[in-house]
Coordinates of C-alpha atoms in Angstrom, one line a residue:
Chain A
X1 CA 1.2 -7.2 -30.6
X2 CA 0.5 -3.6 -29.8
X3 CA 3.1 -1.9 -27.6
X4 CA 4.4 1.5 -26.7
X5 CA 8.0 2.3 -25.9
X6 CA 9.5 5.3 -24.2
X7 CA 13.3 5.0 -24.6
X8 CA 14.1 7.5 -21.9
X9 CA 13.4 6.4 -18.3
X10 CA 14.5 9.7 -16.8
X11 CA 15.3 13.1 -18.3
X12 CA 16.7 16.2 -16.6
X13 CA 16.4 19.7 -18.1
X14 CA 17.1 23.2 -16.9
X15 CA 14.2 25.5 -16.5
X16 CA 13.7 27.5 -19.7
X17 CA 15.2 24.9 -21.9
X18 CA 13.3 23.0 -24.6
X19 CA 12.1 19.5 -24.0
X20 CA 11.4 16.5 -26.2
X21 CA 10.1 13.2 -24.9
X22 CA 10.2 10.3 -27.2
X23 CA 7.5 7.7 -27.9
X24 CA 7.3 4.9 -30.4
X25 CA 4.4 2.6 -30.9
X26 CA 3.7 -0.7 -32.6
X27 CA 0.2 -1.0 -34.0
X28 CA -1.0 -2.3 -37.4
X29 CA -3.8 0.1 -38.0
X30 CA -4.2 3.9 -37.7
X31 CA -3.4 4.6 -34.1
X32 CA -5.1 6.9 -31.7
X33 CA -2.3 8.4 -29.6
X34 CA -2.1 10.2 -26.3
X35 CA 0.2 11.8 -23.8
X36 CA -0.7 11.9 -20.2
X37 CA 1.1 13.6 -17.3
X38 CA 1.2 12.4 -13.7
X39 CA 2.3 14.8 -11.0
X40 CA 3.7 13.2 -7.8
X41 CA 0.9 11.6 -5.8
X42 CA -1.7 12.3 -8.4
X43 CA -3.7 10.5 -11.0
X44 CA -3.0 10.9 -14.8
X45 CA -4.2 13.9 -16.7
X46 CA -4.6 14.0 -20.5
X47 CA -2.2 16.4 -22.1
X48 CA -3.1 15.9 -25.7
X49 CA -4.4 13.4 -28.2
X50 CA -4.1 12.5 -31.9
X51 CA -7.0 10.9 -33.7
X52 CA -6.6 12.1 -37.3
X53 CA -5.9 15.1 -39.4
X54 CA -3.1 17.6 -38.7
X55 CA -0.1 15.6 -37.5
X56 CA 1.0 18.4 -35.1
X57 CA -1.4 18.6 -32.2
X58 CA -1.5 21.1 -29.4
X59 CA -2.3 20.3 -25.8
X60 CA -2.6 21.9 -22.5
X61 CA 0.2 23.6 -20.5
X62 CA 2.0 24.6 -23.7
X63 CA 2.8 21.1 -24.9
X64 CA 2.6 19.8 -28.5
X65 CA 3.2 16.5 -30.1
X66 CA 3.9 15.4 -33.7
X67 CA 2.7 12.2 -35.2
X68 CA 5.1 10.6 -37.7
X69 CA 3.7 7.6 -39.3
X70 CA 6.9 6.6 -41.2
X71 CA 8.8 6.5 -37.9
X72 CA 5.9 5.1 -35.7
X73 CA 6.6 8.0 -33.4
X74 CA 4.6 10.5 -31.4
X75 CA 7.1 12.7 -29.6
X76 CA 6.1 15.3 -27.1
X77 CA 7.7 18.8 -27.1
X78 CA 7.7 22.0 -25.1
X79 CA 9.7 25.1 -26.1
X80 CA 10.4 26.3 -22.6
X81 CA 10.1 24.1 -19.6
X82 CA 8.8 25.4 -16.2
X83 CA 9.7 23.9 -12.8
X84 CA 6.1 22.8 -12.5
X85 CA 6.5 20.5 -15.5
X86 CA 8.5 18.1 -13.3
X87 CA 6.4 14.9 -13.4
X88 CA 6.0 11.5 -15.0
X89 CA 4.9 11.4 -18.6
X90 CA 3.1 8.5 -20.3
X91 CA 2.6 7.9 -24.0
X92 CA -0.4 5.7 -24.9
X93 CA -2.0 4.2 -27.9
X94 CA -5.7 3.4 -28.2
X95 CA -6.6 0.1 -29.9
X96 CA -10.0 -1.3 -30.8
X97 CA -11.0 -4.6 -29.3
X98 CA -14.2 -6.4 -29.9
X99 CA -15.9 -5.1 -26.8
X100 CA -14.1 -2.1 -25.6
X101 CA -11.6 0.6 -26.4
X102 CA -8.3 -0.4 -24.9
X103 CA -5.5 2.0 -24.0
X104 CA -1.9 0.7 -23.9
X105 CA 0.4 2.8 -21.8
X106 CA 4.2 3.1 -22.2
X107 CA 6.4 2.7 -19.1
X108 CA 6.7 6.4 -18.6
X109 CA 9.5 9.0 -18.6
X110 CA 10.3 10.9 -15.4
X111 CA 11.2 14.5 -16.0
X112 CA 13.2 16.5 -13.5
X113 CA 13.6 20.3 -13.9
X114 CA 16.7 22.1 -12.6
X115 CA 16.0 25.7 -11.4
Chain B
X1 CA -18.0 18.4 -10.2
X2 CA -15.6 16.0 -8.4
X3 CA -14.6 13.9 -11.5
X4 CA -13.3 10.5 -10.4
X5 CA -13.0 9.8 -6.7
X6 CA -11.3 6.9 -5.0
X7 CA -11.3 5.6 -1.5
X8 CA -9.2 4.9 0.5
X9 CA -6.1 6.9 -0.5
X10 CA -3.7 4.6 1.5
X11 CA -4.1 1.0 2.8
X12 CA -1.9 -1.5 4.5
X13 CA -3.1 -5.1 4.5
X14 CA -1.6 -8.3 5.9
X15 CA -1.3 -11.3 3.5
X16 CA -4.6 -13.1 3.3
X17 CA -6.8 -10.1 4.3
X18 CA -9.5 -8.8 2.0
X19 CA -10.6 -5.3 1.0
X20 CA -12.6 -3.4 -1.5
X21 CA -11.4 -0.3 -3.3
X22 CA -14.2 2.1 -4.1
X23 CA -14.5 4.3 -7.2
X24 CA -17.1 6.8 -8.3
X25 CA -17.5 9.2 -11.2
X26 CA -20.0 12.0 -11.6
X27 CA -19.4 12.7 -15.3
X28 CA -22.1 10.3 -16.6
X29 CA -19.5 8.1 -18.3
X30 CA -20.5 4.7 -19.6
X31 CA -17.1 3.0 -19.3
X32 CA -15.0 2.5 -16.2
X33 CA -11.6 0.9 -15.6
X34 CA -9.3 -0.4 -12.9
X35 CA -5.5 -0.2 -13.5
X36 CA -2.5 -1.0 -11.4
X37 CA 0.7 1.0 -11.6
X38 CA 4.1 -0.6 -10.8
X39 CA 7.5 1.0 -11.3
X40 CA 8.8 0.8 -14.9
X41 CA 5.7 -1.0 -16.1
X42 CA 3.3 1.8 -16.8
X43 CA -0.3 1.1 -16.2
X44 CA -1.8 -2.3 -16.6
X45 CA -5.5 -2.9 -17.0
X46 CA -7.1 -5.2 -14.3
X47 CA -10.8 -5.1 -15.2
X48 CA -13.1 -2.8 -17.1
X49 CA -16.7 -2.1 -17.5
X50 CA -17.9 -1.0 -20.9
X51 CA -21.4 -0.1 -19.6
X52 CA -23.5 -0.5 -16.5
X53 CA -24.2 -4.1 -15.8
X54 CA -21.1 -5.5 -17.7
X55 CA -17.6 -6.2 -16.6
X56 CA -14.7 -8.0 -18.3
X57 CA -11.1 -9.0 -17.6
X58 CA -8.1 -6.9 -18.7
X59 CA -4.5 -7.9 -18.8
X60 CA -3.9 -8.8 -15.1
X61 CA -7.2 -9.9 -13.5
X62 CA -6.0 -12.8 -11.3
X63 CA -6.6 -12.2 -7.6
X64 CA -9.2 -9.5 -8.2
X65 CA -13.0 -9.2 -8.6
X66 CA -15.1 -6.2 -9.6
X67 CA -18.6 -4.9 -9.3
X68 CA -20.3 -2.3 -11.4
X69 CA -22.8 -1.2 -8.8
X70 CA -24.5 1.4 -11.0
X71 CA -23.4 3.8 -13.7
X72 CA -21.5 5.9 -11.2
X73 CA -19.7 3.3 -9.1
X74 CA -17.1 0.6 -9.9
X75 CA -15.4 -1.3 -7.1
X76 CA -12.4 -3.6 -7.0
X77 CA -12.1 -6.4 -4.5
X78 CA -9.1 -8.3 -3.3
X79 CA -10.3 -11.5 -1.7
X80 CA -7.0 -12.7 -0.3
X81 CA -4.3 -10.1 -0.6
X82 CA -0.8 -11.1 -1.6
X83 CA 2.5 -9.1 -1.4
X84 CA 2.5 -9.2 -5.3
X85 CA -0.6 -7.0 -5.1
X86 CA 1.4 -4.2 -3.5
X87 CA 0.8 -1.4 -6.0
X88 CA -0.9 1.9 -6.8
X89 CA -4.4 1.4 -8.1
X90 CA -6.1 3.8 -10.4
X91 CA -9.7 4.0 -11.4
X92 CA -10.6 5.7 -14.7
X93 CA -13.8 6.5 -16.6
X94 CA -14.4 7.5 -20.2
X95 CA -17.2 8.7 -22.5
X96 CA -15.4 9.8 -25.7
X97 CA -13.3 7.2 -27.5
X98 CA -10.3 6.3 -25.4
X99 CA -10.2 9.6 -23.5
X100 CA -9.9 8.5 -20.0
X101 CA -10.2 10.5 -16.8
X102 CA -8.3 9.2 -13.8
X103 CA -8.9 9.2 -10.0
X104 CA -6.1 10.2 -7.6
X105 CA -5.2 6.6 -6.9
X106 CA -5.0 4.2 -3.9
X107 CA -1.6 3.2 -2.6
X108 CA -1.8 -0.4 -1.3
X109 CA 0.9 -2.2 0.7
X110 CA 0.5 -5.9 1.5
X111 CA 2.9 -7.2 4.1

């Protein structure tokens, strides 16, 4: 069955430090992969997506993610974290069903940023 | 361009009461979705509508019904609320493959 795991429930980093959030997926075919961010009290916003091509994808707010097929991973990175990046981050995989395009979300990683 | 809007933002119900959550999008998207978000479980799909006039069950449809009123609007109804339905509910819409746009959510408490 398709699934998405995010091994880190909560991460704390200092402002200005680098960040890597881990994501692993289970899906038999070529995956469509996403990272979403949810600020407190808000809905989810798409940060970036991978459909095909270059395995390093750039997103909004200075985030990037790298698709590694051999490791079934799609880790999110940012070189220098800002206090405003404190939020919940969700990795997701898109799978094709017979009648609709389904997105399976991971459980999320909560990011705290220390000033 | 408001994107995806949801009403109400907050709601408290007693067990057995009914209510309808409203969702509307102004992006001319064909597909719309209802999710619930519970701590540590990510988002789980309740119902979806691939196009106007069609609806289908997602992962956790029990206790819910939906109506795709037109291309813009997709409502979620709880006929007899239960404490297990305490959650945050998100509506989303999409046009491009898988790329979903989310509303701000409705926080529902059932006592």
